[in-house]
Structure formats: C-alpha cells, structure tokens
Amino acid sequence: MEQEKIQQLTEEIKHLKKQRRAIILSHVYQRPEVQEAADFVGDSLELSRRAAETDADVIVFCGVHFMAESAAILSPDKIVLLPEKQAGCPMADMVDGPSLRARKQNMPGAVVVCYVNTSAEVKAESDLACTSANAVNVIKSLPEDQPVLFIPDKNLGDYVAKKSGRKNIRIWEGYCTTHEKLTRDDVLAAKREHPEAQVLVHPECRPDVVELADAVASTTGMLRYAGESPAEEFIVCTEKGILHQFNKRYPDKKFYPASEKLVCPNMKATTLEKVHRSLLTMEPQITVAPDIREKALRCLERMLAVK
Ligand code: 13P
Ligand code: SF4
C-alpha cells in the first residue's frame, strides 16, 4: 500500500479509536502497517492478558478467529471486532467438539490441555489451555503421573513432552499449515548461507527443525532472546510478519527468514482498510454463546493462573 494511503488510514483509525473507546491488539504476524496502527503488539499469551485487563469498550483484534473468541470469552462485556471474519486458523479447525468428546471417552481420567489455537467449543470441552509461551509450565503444573491429552498441535505436543519429561501424554495429530512447510533442509540451507547466525525456532515447527534450534520460543520469547543474546545475526523459523518487530526493535542486528514459505494467509487477511471499516461499522463482531463461554472461561483462567 502507498505510504500516503497508509498515513491517511492510520490517522482516521486513531480518530475512530478515540470515538469508540477502542483498543487495537495485533499479533506479531500481522502486516507491518497493521502492527503500527495497534496499541499493543504481542504473542497469543500477551494478547489474551491484554484482552482480559483492558478497560476499553471495544477490542479490535488483528489476528485470527480463535484469538478474537478468546478475547470475547475473557471480556464478555466488551465488543470484540475481528476486521476480517474469514481469518481462521487451519490448525484450530483440526479438532472440534464431537471429535474431542469421542477421544475423551477413550481416555477417562485424562486432563485435556488445549493449545489456545482452538475454538471456544473445544476450549469448553478442555480442562486448561496453553500457548507456546507457557505450554511447558502448564504441563509441569499438573501432577507428575497425570495422564494428559494434548490438542491439537502434534509438534508443540512433541516439544512439550520432551521438555517436561512427561511420559503420560497422548498427542492429537494437528499441525500449523504454515510452520509445517518449513523443512530441515530449508534451515540447513539458511545456515550455510549465514553460518554465524543463531537459529530461532517456534515450537509449531516439525521436531527435526526444532532439533536445529539455538533457541525454541514463542514469538515474544524469540524477540526477547534476540535482544538479550550477544549474537548479531539470526535465522527466524516462524511466520515472516515477525521480522517487522525484529527489525524495528534491533536495527543493528540482522534477521533472515528461514524460508519465504513462512507466510500465514489468514494472518495476512487483515488489512488497514478492514481495520478502518470495522471501527466505522462496528462489524464483524465476535461473540460466544453464554453456556460455551462459561466453560471455556474456566479453561483460559486456569491457564492464566499458571506462573
Ligand atoms: P504465539 O503467538 O503464541 O507465539 O503463536 C504463534 C501462532 O501461530 C499464533 O497463531
Ligand atoms: Fe494458525 Fe499457523 Fe496461521 Fe498461527 S500461523 S494462525 S497456527 S495457521
């Protein structure tokens, strides 16, 4: 988008935001101009926390559907807008209420830990949620011998099982269609090109990619690591939108995407025009039915209580 148009829309968004008493939350995978228009940019865990704490009347969620739903669950008295209603998450769609209920019947006594990348209906059927930032701590908060069903990300599940040392974890077969595209060969090629660079890997990547990491972390964890590390170059194994934050925060360091394939089309579906339109029309609103909300809230609150 042209710079002039971006400036004009950003100004109008600022004005509307005041009028509506709105806050704009953006995931780090969003388009740079959307991140720049936001009041807060972060990972899934930080965005959930902000949504729970804000005293704004309206939350404009620049992310995907499950994130806006979590905001609606945590802040039921607020209007939650998702500027592009079709922005979903293919991984979240890999488990639904009926398939989870059927699996639970075969695992009586298991605690269901759901990645936050799930629908409200699935959260309502789960015991506690986690994000990539706190998944290991969430699992460790459970008794050592507690059987766990971890849904839906098989890659995060594998990482968490290895890291926590827990043996009694059954893992769903879901995956992120964006991170799954990244292969070990892609990362090895990037390392050949940038031999001095450290490799930062998101745990949604395949286990043989995770093995190549200098650091495995959520998106915010990666940003923190790059700031604290004395290294000056980094190969980034997660969605490319995060490069905007890396370059903005650490202009003296170099960041390389591990592959040009690392683009989530759902995260890119939100544009500045759509953010503007949603504030003008107060649509599309995301709501959650009260009976589902009540159960899903327990699941999210249990997660937020884990240190
Ligand atoms: P985090 O924001 O928790 O790092 O997760 C990445 C992601 O894929 C969100 O959809
Ligand atoms: Fe879903 Fe992956 Fe896109 Fe995140 S990056 S929204 S997990 S498809």
Tab-separated table of N, CA and C in Angstrom, residues 28-152:
chain	number	residue	atom	x	y	z
A	28	VAL	N	1.982	-10.470	16.224
A	28	VAL	CA	3.225	-10.099	15.520
A	28	VAL	C	3.295	-10.617	14.083
A	29	TYR	N	2.353	-11.478	13.685
A	29	TYR	CA	2.345	-11.982	12.302
A	29	TYR	C	1.557	-11.066	11.350
A	30	GLN	N	0.949	-10.026	11.889
A	30	GLN	CA	0.128	-9.143	11.042
A	30	GLN	C	1.000	-8.300	10.104
A	31	ARG	N	0.352	-7.692	9.112
A	31	ARG	CA	1.067	-6.808	8.178
A	31	ARG	C	1.715	-5.671	8.975
A	32	PRO	N	2.897	-5.175	8.510
A	32	PRO	CA	3.592	-4.112	9.262
A	32	PRO	C	2.703	-2.903	9.550
A	33	GLU	N	1.921	-2.456	8.561
A	33	GLU	CA	1.127	-1.235	8.782
A	33	GLU	C	0.001	-1.475	9.796
A	34	VAL	N	-0.455	-2.725	9.899
A	34	VAL	CA	-1.473	-3.051	10.900
A	34	VAL	C	-0.824	-3.053	12.286
A	35	GLN	N	0.365	-3.660	12.395
A	35	GLN	CA	1.093	-3.645	13.672
A	35	GLN	C	1.335	-2.206	14.124
A	36	GLU	N	1.684	-1.338	13.180
A	36	GLU	CA	1.982	0.059	13.521
A	36	GLU	C	0.743	0.817	14.007
A	37	ALA	N	-0.431	0.406	13.534
A	37	ALA	CA	-1.672	1.096	13.946
A	37	ALA	C	-2.176	0.604	15.304
A	38	ALA	N	-1.547	-0.481	15.817
A	38	ALA	CA	-2.064	-1.114	17.038
A	38	ALA	C	-1.562	-0.412	18.298
A	39	ASP	N	-2.334	-0.584	19.385
A	39	ASP	CA	-1.904	-0.076	20.688
A	39	ASP	C	-0.941	-1.052	21.342
A	40	PHE	N	-1.137	-2.328	20.998
A	40	PHE	CA	-0.255	-3.330	21.575
A	40	PHE	C	-0.031	-4.442	20.563
A	41	VAL	N	1.243	-4.870	20.429
A	41	VAL	CA	1.602	-5.961	19.513
A	41	VAL	C	2.247	-7.050	20.361
A	42	GLY	N	1.802	-8.287	20.198
A	42	GLY	CA	2.398	-9.330	21.034
A	42	GLY	C	2.082	-10.728	20.559
A	43	ASP	N	2.424	-11.706	21.411
A	43	ASP	CA	2.112	-13.106	21.085
A	43	ASP	C	0.741	-13.466	21.663
A	44	SER	N	0.323	-14.700	21.455
A	44	SER	CA	-1.029	-15.098	21.858
A	44	SER	C	-1.259	-14.904	23.354
A	45	LEU	N	-0.244	-15.246	24.166
A	45	LEU	CA	-0.427	-15.141	25.616
A	45	LEU	C	-0.582	-13.681	26.046
A	46	GLU	N	0.305	-12.832	25.541
A	46	GLU	CA	0.231	-11.409	25.926
A	46	GLU	C	-1.089	-10.790	25.447
A	47	LEU	N	-1.518	-11.183	24.262
A	47	LEU	CA	-2.763	-10.604	23.731
A	47	LEU	C	-3.961	-11.034	24.581
A	48	SER	N	-3.951	-12.299	25.041
A	48	SER	CA	-5.042	-12.762	25.921
A	48	SER	C	-5.031	-11.937	27.202
A	49	ARG	N	-3.826	-11.733	27.751
A	49	ARG	CA	-3.734	-10.969	29.008
A	49	ARG	C	-4.262	-9.548	28.813
A	50	ARG	N	-3.849	-8.903	27.717
A	50	ARG	CA	-4.315	-7.530	27.443
A	50	ARG	C	-5.828	-7.504	27.302
A	51	ALA	N	-6.371	-8.493	26.584
A	51	ALA	CA	-7.827	-8.532	26.365
A	51	ALA	C	-8.561	-8.677	27.695
A	52	ALA	N	-7.965	-9.446	28.618
A	52	ALA	CA	-8.617	-9.655	29.916
A	52	ALA	C	-8.537	-8.398	30.782
A	53	GLU	N	-7.478	-7.603	30.596
A	53	GLU	CA	-7.228	-6.477	31.515
A	53	GLU	C	-7.786	-5.135	31.046
A	54	THR	N	-8.025	-4.988	29.742
A	54	THR	CA	-8.317	-3.647	29.205
A	54	THR	C	-9.612	-3.038	29.771
A	55	ASP	N	-9.613	-1.706	29.904
A	55	ASP	CA	-10.871	-1.071	30.300
A	55	ASP	C	-11.519	-0.349	29.113
A	56	ALA	N	-11.027	-0.629	27.908
A	56	ALA	CA	-11.659	-0.068	26.697
A	56	ALA	C	-13.054	-0.687	26.514
A	57	ASP	N	-13.898	-0.028	25.721
A	57	ASP	CA	-15.238	-0.584	25.459
A	57	ASP	C	-15.207	-1.568	24.295
A	58	VAL	N	-14.234	-1.375	23.408
A	58	VAL	CA	-14.177	-2.160	22.169
A	58	VAL	C	-12.759	-2.698	21.992
A	59	ILE	N	-12.663	-3.988	21.621
A	59	ILE	CA	-11.350	-4.567	21.310
A	59	ILE	C	-11.344	-4.895	19.813
A	60	VAL	N	-10.435	-4.277	19.070
A	60	VAL	CA	-10.280	-4.630	17.654
A	60	VAL	C	-9.138	-5.630	17.615
A	61	PHE	N	-9.450	-6.877	17.248
A	61	PHE	CA	-8.456	-7.923	17.298
A	61	PHE	C	-7.870	-8.178	15.919
A	62	CYS	N	-6.630	-7.769	15.726
A	62	CYS	CA	-5.957	-8.024	14.451
A	62	CYS	C	-5.169	-9.314	14.615
A	63	GLY	N	-5.845	-10.385	14.249
A	63	GLY	CA	-5.269	-11.714	14.419
A	63	GLY	C	-6.191	-12.686	13.719
A	64	VAL	N	-6.395	-13.855	14.311
A	64	VAL	CA	-7.319	-14.818	13.696
A	64	VAL	C	-8.473	-15.129	14.652
A	65	HIS	N	-9.448	-15.881	14.135
A	65	HIS	CA	-10.733	-16.037	14.816
A	65	HIS	C	-10.608	-16.527	16.262
A	66	PHE	N	-9.762	-17.564	16.498
A	66	PHE	CA	-9.705	-18.111	17.861
A	66	PHE	C	-9.197	-17.056	18.851
A	67	MET	N	-8.374	-16.124	18.388
A	67	MET	CA	-7.835	-15.093	19.285
A	67	MET	C	-8.937	-14.110	19.684
A	68	ALA	N	-9.753	-13.729	18.703
A	68	ALA	CA	-10.857	-12.810	18.987
A	68	ALA	C	-11.882	-13.493	19.891
A	69	GLU	N	-12.080	-14.793	19.661
A	69	GLU	CA	-13.008	-15.546	20.513
A	69	GLU	C	-12.503	-15.573	21.950
A	70	SER	N	-11.186	-15.775	22.107
A	70	SER	CA	-10.622	-15.777	23.471
A	70	SER	C	-10.848	-14.422	24.136
A	71	ALA	N	-10.690	-13.347	23.360
A	71	ALA	CA	-10.938	-12.006	23.910
A	71	ALA	C	-12.396	-11.879	24.339
A	72	ALA	N	-13.314	-12.407	23.527
A	72	ALA	CA	-14.744	-12.329	23.860
A	72	ALA	C	-15.059	-13.165	25.103
A	73	ILE	N	-14.357	-14.278	25.271
A	73	ILE	CA	-14.566	-15.131	26.455
A	73	ILE	C	-14.056	-14.405	27.703
A	74	LEU	N	-12.895	-13.777	27.573
A	74	LEU	CA	-12.261	-13.132	28.736
A	74	LEU	C	-12.902	-11.792	29.079
A	75	SER	N	-13.488	-11.128	28.093
A	75	SER	CA	-14.085	-9.799	28.311
A	75	SER	C	-15.489	-9.749	27.728
A	76	PRO	N	-16.443	-10.438	28.357
A	76	PRO	CA	-17.780	-10.577	27.772
A	76	PRO	C	-18.565	-9.276	27.666
A	77	ASP	N	-18.187	-8.278	28.476
A	77	ASP	CA	-18.930	-7.018	28.438
A	77	ASP	C	-18.369	-6.060	27.390
A	78	LYS	N	-17.374	-6.502	26.638
A	78	LYS	CA	-16.795	-5.621	25.600
A	78	LYS	C	-17.252	-6.078	24.221
A	79	ILE	N	-17.205	-5.141	23.273
A	79	ILE	CA	-17.459	-5.509	21.882
A	79	ILE	C	-16.125	-5.940	21.294
A	80	VAL	N	-16.088	-7.140	20.716
A	80	VAL	CA	-14.841	-7.622	20.105
A	80	VAL	C	-15.033	-7.656	18.587
A	81	LEU	N	-14.168	-6.928	17.892
A	81	LEU	CA	-14.239	-6.873	16.423
A	81	LEU	C	-13.074	-7.650	15.830
A	82	LEU	N	-13.367	-8.461	14.815
A	82	LEU	CA	-12.315	-9.146	14.041
A	82	LEU	C	-12.442	-8.581	12.624
A	83	PRO	N	-11.520	-7.677	12.218
A	83	PRO	CA	-11.730	-6.934	10.968
A	83	PRO	C	-11.976	-7.822	9.738
A	84	GLU	N	-11.382	-9.022	9.711
A	84	GLU	CA	-11.669	-9.960	8.616
A	84	GLU	C	-12.252	-11.231	9.234
A	85	LYS	N	-13.556	-11.411	9.037
A	85	LYS	CA	-14.238	-12.518	9.703
A	85	LYS	C	-13.743	-13.889	9.243
A	86	GLN	N	-13.257	-13.947	7.983
A	86	GLN	CA	-12.808	-15.241	7.432
A	86	GLN	C	-11.412	-15.630	7.917
A	87	ALA	N	-10.767	-14.760	8.688
A	87	ALA	CA	-9.400	-15.092	9.143
A	87	ALA	C	-9.473	-16.183	10.204
A	88	GLY	N	-9.301	-17.414	9.763
A	88	GLY	CA	-9.378	-18.555	10.689
A	88	GLY	C	-7.997	-19.115	10.947
A	89	CYS	N	-7.953	-20.311	11.520
A	89	CYS	CA	-6.668	-20.986	11.732
A	89	CYS	C	-6.873	-22.451	11.364
A	90	PRO	N	-6.224	-22.929	10.289
A	90	PRO	CA	-6.409	-24.318	9.872
A	90	PRO	C	-6.093	-25.316	10.993
A	91	MET	N	-5.107	-25.003	11.832
A	91	MET	CA	-4.810	-25.934	12.935
A	91	MET	C	-5.991	-26.019	13.907
A	92	ALA	N	-6.576	-24.856	14.234
A	92	ALA	CA	-7.718	-24.856	15.160
A	92	ALA	C	-8.873	-25.688	14.590
A	93	ASP	N	-8.986	-25.719	13.252
A	93	ASP	CA	-10.082	-26.474	12.622
A	93	ASP	C	-9.833	-27.985	12.617
A	94	MET	N	-8.645	-28.416	13.065
A	94	MET	CA	-8.333	-29.852	13.038
A	94	MET	C	-8.892	-30.613	14.239
A	95	VAL	N	-9.549	-29.884	15.148
A	95	VAL	CA	-10.265	-30.571	16.235
A	95	VAL	C	-11.581	-29.824	16.458
A	96	ASP	N	-12.655	-30.604	16.679
A	96	ASP	CA	-13.931	-29.946	17.007
A	96	ASP	C	-14.559	-30.658	18.211
A	97	GLY	N	-15.684	-30.135	18.666
A	97	GLY	CA	-16.327	-30.673	19.871
A	97	GLY	C	-16.587	-32.174	19.781
A	98	PRO	N	-17.304	-32.642	18.721
A	98	PRO	CA	-17.618	-34.071	18.662
A	98	PRO	C	-16.375	-34.979	18.607
A	99	SER	N	-15.346	-34.588	17.821
A	99	SER	CA	-14.162	-35.462	17.732
A	99	SER	C	-13.416	-35.492	19.068
A	100	LEU	N	-13.409	-34.369	19.776
A	100	LEU	CA	-12.738	-34.347	21.084
A	100	LEU	C	-13.521	-35.176	22.095
A	101	ARG	N	-14.853	-35.028	22.086
A	101	ARG	CA	-15.666	-35.807	23.037
A	101	ARG	C	-15.440	-37.295	22.822
A	102	ALA	N	-15.378	-37.718	21.552
A	102	ALA	CA	-15.172	-39.142	21.248
A	102	ALA	C	-13.826	-39.609	21.793
A	103	ARG	N	-12.767	-38.809	21.621
A	103	ARG	CA	-11.437	-39.205	22.097
A	103	ARG	C	-11.399	-39.250	23.631
A	104	LYS	N	-12.084	-38.296	24.260
A	104	LYS	CA	-12.093	-38.254	25.727
A	104	LYS	C	-12.696	-39.528	26.319
A	105	GLN	N	-13.681	-40.081	25.600
A	105	GLN	CA	-14.329	-41.303	26.107
A	105	GLN	C	-13.338	-42.456	26.184
A	106	ASN	N	-12.340	-42.431	25.294
A	106	ASN	CA	-11.321	-43.494	25.305
A	106	ASN	C	-10.198	-43.218	26.294
A	107	MET	N	-10.217	-42.043	26.910
A	107	MET	CA	-9.148	-41.698	27.858
A	107	MET	C	-9.740	-41.185	29.165
A	108	PRO	N	-10.549	-41.995	29.864
A	108	PRO	CA	-11.145	-41.482	31.106
A	108	PRO	C	-10.037	-41.133	32.106
A	109	GLY	N	-10.226	-40.011	32.792
A	109	GLY	CA	-9.233	-39.598	33.794
A	109	GLY	C	-8.141	-38.709	33.229
A	110	ALA	N	-8.075	-38.576	31.903
A	110	ALA	CA	-7.029	-37.717	31.315
A	110	ALA	C	-7.427	-36.248	31.437
A	111	VAL	N	-6.434	-35.394	31.668
A	111	VAL	CA	-6.658	-33.948	31.643
A	111	VAL	C	-6.451	-33.488	30.205
A	112	VAL	N	-7.395	-32.726	29.680
A	112	VAL	CA	-7.247	-32.232	28.310
A	112	VAL	C	-6.597	-30.843	28.343
A	113	VAL	N	-5.407	-30.756	27.766
A	113	VAL	CA	-4.715	-29.465	27.658
A	113	VAL	C	-4.825	-29.028	26.207
A	114	CYS	N	-5.480	-27.881	25.996
A	114	CYS	CA	-5.656	-27.438	24.609
A	114	CYS	C	-4.770	-26.224	24.336
A	115	TYR	N	-4.111	-26.260	23.195
A	115	TYR	CA	-3.396	-25.085	22.703
A	115	TYR	C	-4.459	-24.004	22.521
A	116	VAL	N	-4.091	-22.764	22.761
A	116	VAL	CA	-5.066	-21.670	22.659
A	116	VAL	C	-5.602	-21.564	21.217
A	117	ASN	N	-4.877	-22.149	20.274
A	117	ASN	CA	-5.315	-22.186	18.865
A	117	ASN	C	-6.414	-23.232	18.683
A	118	THR	N	-7.548	-23.006	19.341
A	118	THR	CA	-8.713	-23.890	19.262
A	118	THR	C	-9.972	-23.033	19.375
A	119	SER	N	-11.094	-23.610	18.945
A	119	SER	CA	-12.358	-22.860	19.024
A	119	SER	C	-12.842	-22.801	20.470
A	120	ALA	N	-13.793	-21.907	20.716
A	120	ALA	CA	-14.398	-21.792	22.053
A	120	ALA	C	-15.072	-23.115	22.431
A	121	GLU	N	-15.686	-23.773	21.438
A	121	GLU	CA	-16.372	-25.047	21.706
A	121	GLU	C	-15.373	-26.086	22.227
A	122	VAL	N	-14.182	-26.107	21.627
A	122	VAL	CA	-13.151	-27.066	22.044
A	122	VAL	C	-12.595	-26.680	23.421
A	123	LYS	N	-12.425	-25.384	23.653
A	123	LYS	CA	-11.945	-24.956	24.987
A	123	LYS	C	-12.951	-25.359	26.059
A	124	ALA	N	-14.239	-25.271	25.704
A	124	ALA	CA	-15.281	-25.635	26.674
A	124	ALA	C	-15.200	-27.118	27.032
A	125	GLU	N	-14.652	-27.929	26.150
A	125	GLU	CA	-14.513	-29.376	26.386
A	125	GLU	C	-13.159	-29.721	26.997
A	126	SER	N	-12.302	-28.705	27.201
A	126	SER	CA	-10.941	-28.955	27.683
A	126	SER	C	-10.810	-28.515	29.136
A	127	ASP	N	-9.729	-28.964	29.797
A	127	ASP	CA	-9.539	-28.612	31.202
A	127	ASP	C	-8.721	-27.339	31.367
A	128	LEU	N	-7.636	-27.227	30.602
A	128	LEU	CA	-6.907	-25.970	30.651
A	128	LEU	C	-6.196	-25.729	29.339
A	129	ALA	N	-5.988	-24.445	29.083
A	129	ALA	CA	-5.385	-24.042	27.807
A	129	ALA	C	-3.901	-23.775	28.009
A	130	CYS	N	-3.195	-23.613	26.907
A	130	CYS	CA	-1.795	-23.162	26.979
A	130	CYS	C	-1.506	-22.402	25.687
A	131	THR	N	-0.426	-21.641	25.701
A	131	THR	CA	0.078	-21.047	24.466
A	131	THR	C	1.489	-21.591	24.282
A	132	SER	N	2.137	-21.207	23.200
A	132	SER	CA	3.500	-21.705	23.004
A	132	SER	C	4.445	-21.116	24.057
A	133	ALA	N	4.048	-19.986	24.662
A	133	ALA	CA	4.912	-19.348	25.662
A	133	ALA	C	4.875	-20.067	27.011
A	134	ASN	N	3.744	-20.694	27.341
A	134	ASN	CA	3.646	-21.269	28.692
A	134	ASN	C	3.334	-22.766	28.699
A	135	ALA	N	3.370	-23.425	27.524
A	135	ALA	CA	2.927	-24.827	27.424
A	135	ALA	C	3.705	-25.749	28.369
A	136	VAL	N	5.018	-25.559	28.461
A	136	VAL	CA	5.815	-26.457	29.304
A	136	VAL	C	5.422	-26.246	30.774
A	137	ASN	N	5.269	-24.992	31.190
A	137	ASN	CA	4.880	-24.715	32.583
A	137	ASN	C	3.471	-25.230	32.885
A	138	VAL	N	2.582	-25.126	31.892
A	138	VAL	CA	1.217	-25.630	32.096
A	138	VAL	C	1.266	-27.138	32.353
A	139	ILE	N	2.021	-27.862	31.553
A	139	ILE	CA	2.122	-29.320	31.749
A	139	ILE	C	2.773	-29.622	33.103
A	140	LYS	N	3.813	-28.868	33.443
A	140	LYS	CA	4.508	-29.121	34.719
A	140	LYS	C	3.647	-28.760	35.933
A	141	SER	N	2.602	-27.945	35.718
A	141	SER	CA	1.722	-27.584	36.843
A	141	SER	C	0.812	-28.763	37.227
A	142	LEU	N	0.805	-29.812	36.404
A	142	LEU	CA	-0.044	-30.982	36.674
A	142	LEU	C	0.773	-32.030	37.435
A	143	PRO	N	0.095	-32.873	38.233
A	143	PRO	CA	0.837	-33.932	38.930
A	143	PRO	C	1.640	-34.784	37.939
A	144	GLU	N	2.805	-35.230	38.380
A	144	GLU	CA	3.771	-35.960	37.548
A	144	GLU	C	3.151	-37.129	36.760
A	145	ASP	N	2.263	-37.881	37.445
A	145	ASP	CA	1.735	-39.099	36.813
A	145	ASP	C	0.374	-38.873	36.144
A	146	GLN	N	-0.032	-37.595	36.023
A	146	GLN	CA	-1.354	-37.276	35.455
A	146	GLN	C	-1.399	-37.579	33.944
A	147	PRO	N	-2.288	-38.486	33.505
A	147	PRO	CA	-2.417	-38.669	32.057
A	147	PRO	C	-2.976	-37.397	31.397
A	148	VAL	N	-2.399	-37.043	30.249
A	148	VAL	CA	-2.775	-35.798	29.555
A	148	VAL	C	-3.121	-36.110	28.104
A	149	LEU	N	-4.176	-35.462	27.636
A	149	LEU	CA	-4.441	-35.448	26.187
A	149	LEU	C	-4.120	-34.034	25.715
A	150	PHE	N	-3.132	-33.905	24.846
A	150	PHE	CA	-2.692	-32.587	24.376
A	150	PHE	C	-3.243	-32.366	22.969
A	151	ILE	N	-3.994	-31.244	22.789
A	151	ILE	CA	-4.601	-30.991	21.477
A	151	ILE	C	-4.296	-29.566	21.027
A	152	PRO	N	-4.345	-29.213	19.737
A	152	PRO	CA	-4.343	-30.131	18.601
A	152	PRO	C	-2.962	-30.227	17.927
